[in-house]
DNA sequence: CGTCGTCTTGATCGTCTTCAATGTATGTGG
DNA sequence: CCACATACATTGAAGACGATCAAGACGACG
């Protein structure tokens, strides 16, 4: 089910509607960031766009996906399960993040669209051949993997040592930071972040229960650190107090 | 302090005592695993051995190490701190693991020898040049980084969702597995693992306190799953019961 | 307007932490 | 060789934090 790149792609190659790489919103952050004109042409030739509605499984643990790709828009969750059903989300996939493992046939995690997701996908064997011919892209992939490793380790600190309050504050801060960074800014008081995740999804990422997440968000709201607006939008009223609550401050 | 590859190396190049790559115990697992004869000669030329006594800092957060390398013998811990002193270990470095980040100047973690550690080190700029010339080694490094990422995510599941008992059992199983794998075997009943870590070091890796670790190990001993022998050696009396206790079983 | 899913809030319970004391191993100087 | 110091490990008792169980509120949508 939901195999990355099963038969039903969004259409034939290079539909007129398919954006060109030079116009791509994630052009400067994604795996193709350092590609030169020739490499970009190669990528352009083998890429396909595909969209997934919120809730849809993009790939399941045990699958052997035929495609790899980049998140162009939306949020996907990488998660894993214990046999008795306890779930832990081990990574967020935000725009520009890479999906898939060149050199590996099977995946060990579930990847699920949390919001509508658009992927820019490459047929895996073709992409791997391209990697061999273009060390610059391979190096970019190593760099991105090292970033992911750092993110995973930061989250190990959160999961192993932070309190519930600190976890919630840390997540909001991380999303605020990444959102602000899209326009080259730092998080600021009054910034409003569209956190398009359910309480359950937040809980699974923070190693908590929905009830605890809800209580901690309520507490931060009562204290005036946050304000809650319709449709899951959260306003950060005080970045400094949120930072303090995250445990990362001095 | 403790900068990887500070002036005091163990001696001049290619001392007679320095093992040859072909005799190296980690030859088939390390970053040089797929190196051919020529690449091996290059590595041989730029490598230096260095040993660290137990407890010594190999590199500190914020350092810009001049060397990268492989663990030949011993155990080192990668850890990070919260400002108030809570510590979380985010990775174990066992023989064949790679230390350092090609392409990154600074490191974000503390790396400390938990036992006497021997590193096979390469001057970083030289190693990076070598990577550029030898895509096979670079690909091996990507592969090892992906393995590390998987290990980190497995640990996120442990830290986010497992009970104290499951965490302790999982750690012992992981070490037993890795130890057995050195001789190409699977863990077996009666296998004895020299877990040369203090209770504090175990606790920091599992996101627990020393007391809880001690209690859980005692419980597993009382139940006959483990037997404790002098000098921190732990005998696994029942792999299946330890697996069951780890939460990973069906 | 009613239904369903999600979110919030409350009350109770259990696990792990904290604080404290005791036990054990190793090494040192008298 | 033994008394003692030091570091690490174990065990116990009390307390705190988050989980669990349960009920109600809110919002989207037919």
CSV table of N, CA, C and O in Angstrom, one decimal, chain B residues 107-161:
chain,number,residue,atom,x,y,z
B,107,UNK,N,32.3,21.0,15.9
B,107,UNK,CA,31.4,19.9,16.4
B,107,UNK,C,30.5,20.4,17.5
B,107,UNK,O,30.8,21.4,18.2
B,108,UNK,N,29.4,19.8,17.7
B,108,UNK,CA,28.4,20.3,18.6
B,108,UNK,C,28.2,19.4,19.9
B,108,UNK,O,27.4,19.6,20.7
B,109,UNK,N,29.1,18.4,19.9
B,109,UNK,CA,28.9,17.4,21.0
B,109,UNK,C,30.3,17.2,21.8
B,109,UNK,O,31.3,17.6,21.3
B,110,UNK,N,30.2,16.7,23.0
B,110,UNK,CA,31.4,16.2,23.7
B,110,UNK,C,31.6,14.8,23.3
B,110,UNK,O,30.7,14.0,23.3
B,111,UNK,N,32.9,14.4,23.1
B,111,UNK,CA,33.2,13.1,22.8
B,111,UNK,C,34.2,12.7,23.9
B,111,UNK,O,35.3,13.3,24.0
B,112,UNK,N,33.9,11.7,24.7
B,112,UNK,CA,34.7,11.3,25.8
B,112,UNK,C,35.0,9.8,25.8
B,112,UNK,O,34.1,9.0,25.5
B,113,UNK,N,36.2,9.4,26.0
B,113,UNK,CA,36.6,8.0,26.1
B,113,UNK,C,36.0,7.4,27.4
B,113,UNK,O,36.3,7.9,28.5
B,114,UNK,N,35.2,6.3,27.2
B,114,UNK,CA,34.6,5.7,28.4
B,114,UNK,C,35.5,4.6,28.8
B,114,UNK,O,35.6,4.2,30.0
B,115,UNK,N,36.3,4.0,27.9
B,115,UNK,CA,37.4,3.0,28.2
B,115,UNK,C,38.6,3.6,27.5
B,115,UNK,O,38.5,4.6,26.8
B,116,UNK,N,39.8,2.9,27.7
B,116,UNK,CA,40.9,3.3,26.9
B,116,UNK,C,40.5,3.2,25.4
B,116,UNK,O,39.9,2.2,25.0
B,117,UNK,N,40.8,4.2,24.6
B,117,UNK,CA,40.4,4.3,23.2
B,117,UNK,C,41.6,4.4,22.3
B,117,UNK,O,42.5,5.2,22.6
B,118,UNK,N,41.6,3.6,21.2
B,118,UNK,CA,42.6,3.8,20.2
B,118,UNK,C,41.9,4.3,18.9
B,118,UNK,O,40.9,3.7,18.4
B,119,UNK,N,42.4,5.4,18.4
B,119,UNK,CA,41.8,6.0,17.2
B,119,UNK,C,42.9,5.8,16.0
B,119,UNK,O,44.1,6.0,16.3
B,120,UNK,N,42.3,5.6,14.8
B,120,UNK,CA,43.2,5.7,13.6
B,120,UNK,C,42.8,7.0,13.0
B,120,UNK,O,41.7,7.1,12.4
B,121,UNK,N,43.6,8.0,13.1
B,121,UNK,CA,43.2,9.3,12.7
B,121,UNK,C,43.9,9.8,11.4
B,121,UNK,O,45.0,9.4,11.0
B,122,UNK,N,43.1,10.6,10.7
B,122,UNK,CA,43.6,11.3,9.5
B,122,UNK,C,43.5,12.8,9.6
B,122,UNK,O,42.5,13.3,10.1
B,123,UNK,N,44.5,13.4,9.1
B,123,UNK,CA,44.5,14.9,9.1
B,123,UNK,C,43.3,15.3,8.2
B,123,UNK,O,43.1,14.8,7.1
B,124,UNK,N,42.4,16.2,8.8
B,124,UNK,CA,41.1,16.4,8.1
B,124,UNK,C,41.2,16.9,6.7
B,124,UNK,O,40.6,16.4,5.8
B,125,UNK,N,42.0,18.0,6.4
B,125,UNK,CA,42.0,18.5,5.0
B,125,UNK,C,42.5,17.4,4.1
B,125,UNK,O,42.0,17.3,3.0
B,126,UNK,N,43.5,16.6,4.5
B,126,UNK,CA,44.0,15.6,3.6
B,126,UNK,C,42.9,14.5,3.4
B,126,UNK,O,42.8,14.1,2.2
B,127,UNK,N,42.2,14.2,4.4
B,127,UNK,CA,41.2,13.2,4.3
B,127,UNK,C,40.1,13.7,3.3
B,127,UNK,O,39.6,13.0,2.5
B,128,UNK,N,39.8,15.0,3.5
B,128,UNK,CA,38.7,15.5,2.6
B,128,UNK,C,39.1,15.6,1.1
B,128,UNK,O,38.4,15.3,0.2
B,129,UNK,N,40.4,15.9,0.9
B,129,UNK,CA,40.9,15.8,-0.5
B,129,UNK,C,40.8,14.4,-1.0
B,129,UNK,O,40.4,14.1,-2.1
B,130,UNK,N,41.2,13.4,-0.1
B,130,UNK,CA,41.1,12.0,-0.5
B,130,UNK,C,39.7,11.6,-0.9
B,130,UNK,O,39.4,10.9,-1.8
B,131,UNK,N,38.7,12.1,-0.1
B,131,UNK,CA,37.3,11.8,-0.3
B,131,UNK,C,36.9,12.3,-1.7
B,131,UNK,O,36.2,11.5,-2.5
B,132,UNK,N,37.4,13.5,-2.1
B,132,UNK,CA,37.0,14.0,-3.4
B,132,UNK,C,37.6,13.1,-4.5
B,132,UNK,O,36.9,13.0,-5.5
B,133,UNK,N,38.7,12.6,-4.3
B,133,UNK,CA,39.4,11.8,-5.3
B,133,UNK,C,38.8,10.4,-5.4
B,133,UNK,O,39.0,9.7,-6.4
B,134,UNK,N,38.2,9.9,-4.3
B,134,UNK,CA,37.8,8.5,-4.2
B,134,UNK,C,36.3,8.4,-3.8
B,134,UNK,O,36.0,8.2,-2.6
B,135,UNK,N,35.4,8.5,-4.8
B,135,UNK,CA,34.0,8.5,-4.5
B,135,UNK,C,33.6,7.2,-3.8
B,135,UNK,O,32.6,7.2,-3.0
B,136,UNK,N,34.3,6.1,-3.9
B,136,UNK,CA,33.9,4.9,-3.2
B,136,UNK,C,34.0,5.1,-1.7
B,136,UNK,O,33.2,4.6,-1.0
B,137,UNK,N,35.0,5.8,-1.3
B,137,UNK,CA,35.1,6.1,0.2
B,137,UNK,C,34.1,7.0,0.6
B,137,UNK,O,33.5,6.9,1.7
B,138,UNK,N,33.8,8.0,-0.2
B,138,UNK,CA,32.8,9.0,0.1
B,138,UNK,C,31.4,8.3,0.2
B,138,UNK,O,30.6,8.6,1.1
B,139,UNK,N,31.2,7.4,-0.7
B,139,UNK,CA,29.9,6.6,-0.6
B,139,UNK,C,29.8,5.8,0.6
B,139,UNK,O,28.8,5.7,1.2
B,140,UNK,N,30.9,5.2,1.0
B,140,UNK,CA,30.9,4.4,2.2
B,140,UNK,C,30.6,5.3,3.4
B,140,UNK,O,29.9,4.9,4.4
B,141,UNK,N,31.1,6.5,3.4
B,141,UNK,CA,30.8,7.4,4.5
B,141,UNK,C,29.4,7.8,4.6
B,141,UNK,O,28.8,7.9,5.6
B,142,UNK,N,28.8,8.0,3.4
B,142,UNK,CA,27.3,8.3,3.4
B,142,UNK,C,26.5,7.1,3.9
B,142,UNK,O,25.6,7.3,4.7
B,143,UNK,N,27.0,5.9,3.6
B,143,UNK,CA,26.3,4.7,4.0
B,143,UNK,C,26.4,4.6,5.6
B,143,UNK,O,25.4,4.3,6.3
B,144,UNK,N,27.6,4.9,6.1
B,144,UNK,CA,27.8,4.8,7.6
B,144,UNK,C,27.0,5.9,8.3
B,144,UNK,O,26.4,5.7,9.4
B,145,UNK,N,26.8,7.1,7.6
B,145,UNK,CA,26.0,8.1,8.2
B,145,UNK,C,24.6,7.8,8.2
B,145,UNK,O,23.9,8.0,9.2
B,146,UNK,N,24.1,7.1,7.2
B,146,UNK,CA,22.7,6.6,7.2
B,146,UNK,C,22.5,5.6,8.3
B,146,UNK,O,21.5,5.6,8.9
B,147,UNK,N,23.5,4.7,8.5
B,147,UNK,CA,23.4,3.8,9.6
B,147,UNK,C,23.3,4.5,11.0
B,147,UNK,O,22.5,4.1,11.8
B,148,UNK,N,24.1,5.5,11.1
B,148,UNK,CA,24.1,6.3,12.4
B,148,UNK,C,22.7,6.9,12.6
B,148,UNK,O,22.2,7.0,13.7
B,149,UNK,N,22.1,7.4,11.4
B,149,UNK,CA,20.8,8.0,11.5
B,149,UNK,C,19.8,7.0,11.9
B,149,UNK,O,18.9,7.3,12.8
B,150,UNK,N,19.9,5.8,11.4
B,150,UNK,CA,18.9,4.8,11.8
B,150,UNK,C,19.1,4.4,13.3
B,150,UNK,O,18.1,4.3,14.0
B,151,UNK,N,20.3,4.4,13.7
B,151,UNK,CA,20.6,4.1,15.1
B,151,UNK,C,20.0,5.2,16.0
B,151,UNK,O,19.4,4.9,17.1
B,152,UNK,N,20.2,6.4,15.6
B,152,UNK,CA,19.7,7.6,16.4
B,152,UNK,C,18.1,7.5,16.4
B,152,UNK,O,17.5,7.7,17.5
B,153,UNK,N,17.5,7.1,15.3
B,153,UNK,CA,16.0,7.0,15.3
B,153,UNK,C,15.5,5.9,16.1
B,153,UNK,O,14.5,6.0,16.8
B,154,UNK,N,16.2,4.8,16.1
B,154,UNK,CA,15.9,3.7,17.0
B,154,UNK,C,15.9,4.1,18.4
B,154,UNK,O,15.1,3.8,19.2
B,155,UNK,N,16.9,4.9,18.8
B,155,UNK,CA,17.1,5.4,20.1
B,155,UNK,C,16.0,6.4,20.5
B,155,UNK,O,15.6,6.5,21.6
B,156,UNK,N,15.5,7.1,19.5
B,156,UNK,CA,14.4,8.1,19.7
B,156,UNK,C,13.1,7.3,20.2
B,156,UNK,O,12.4,7.7,21.0
B,157,UNK,N,12.9,6.1,19.5
B,157,UNK,CA,11.8,5.3,19.9
B,157,UNK,C,12.0,4.8,21.4
B,157,UNK,O,11.1,4.9,22.2
B,158,UNK,N,13.2,4.4,21.7
B,158,UNK,CA,13.5,4.0,23.0
B,158,UNK,C,13.3,5.1,24.1
B,158,UNK,O,12.6,4.9,25.1
B,159,UNK,N,13.8,6.3,23.8
B,159,UNK,CA,13.7,7.4,24.7
B,159,UNK,C,12.3,8.0,24.8
B,159,UNK,O,11.9,8.4,25.9
B,160,UNK,N,11.5,7.9,23.7
B,160,UNK,CA,10.2,8.5,23.7
B,160,UNK,C,9.1,7.6,24.2
B,160,UNK,O,8.2,8.0,24.8
B,161,UNK,N,9.3,6.3,24.0
B,161,UNK,CA,8.2,5.4,24.3
B,161,UNK,C,8.4,4.2,25.1
B,161,UNK,O,7.5,3.5,25.5
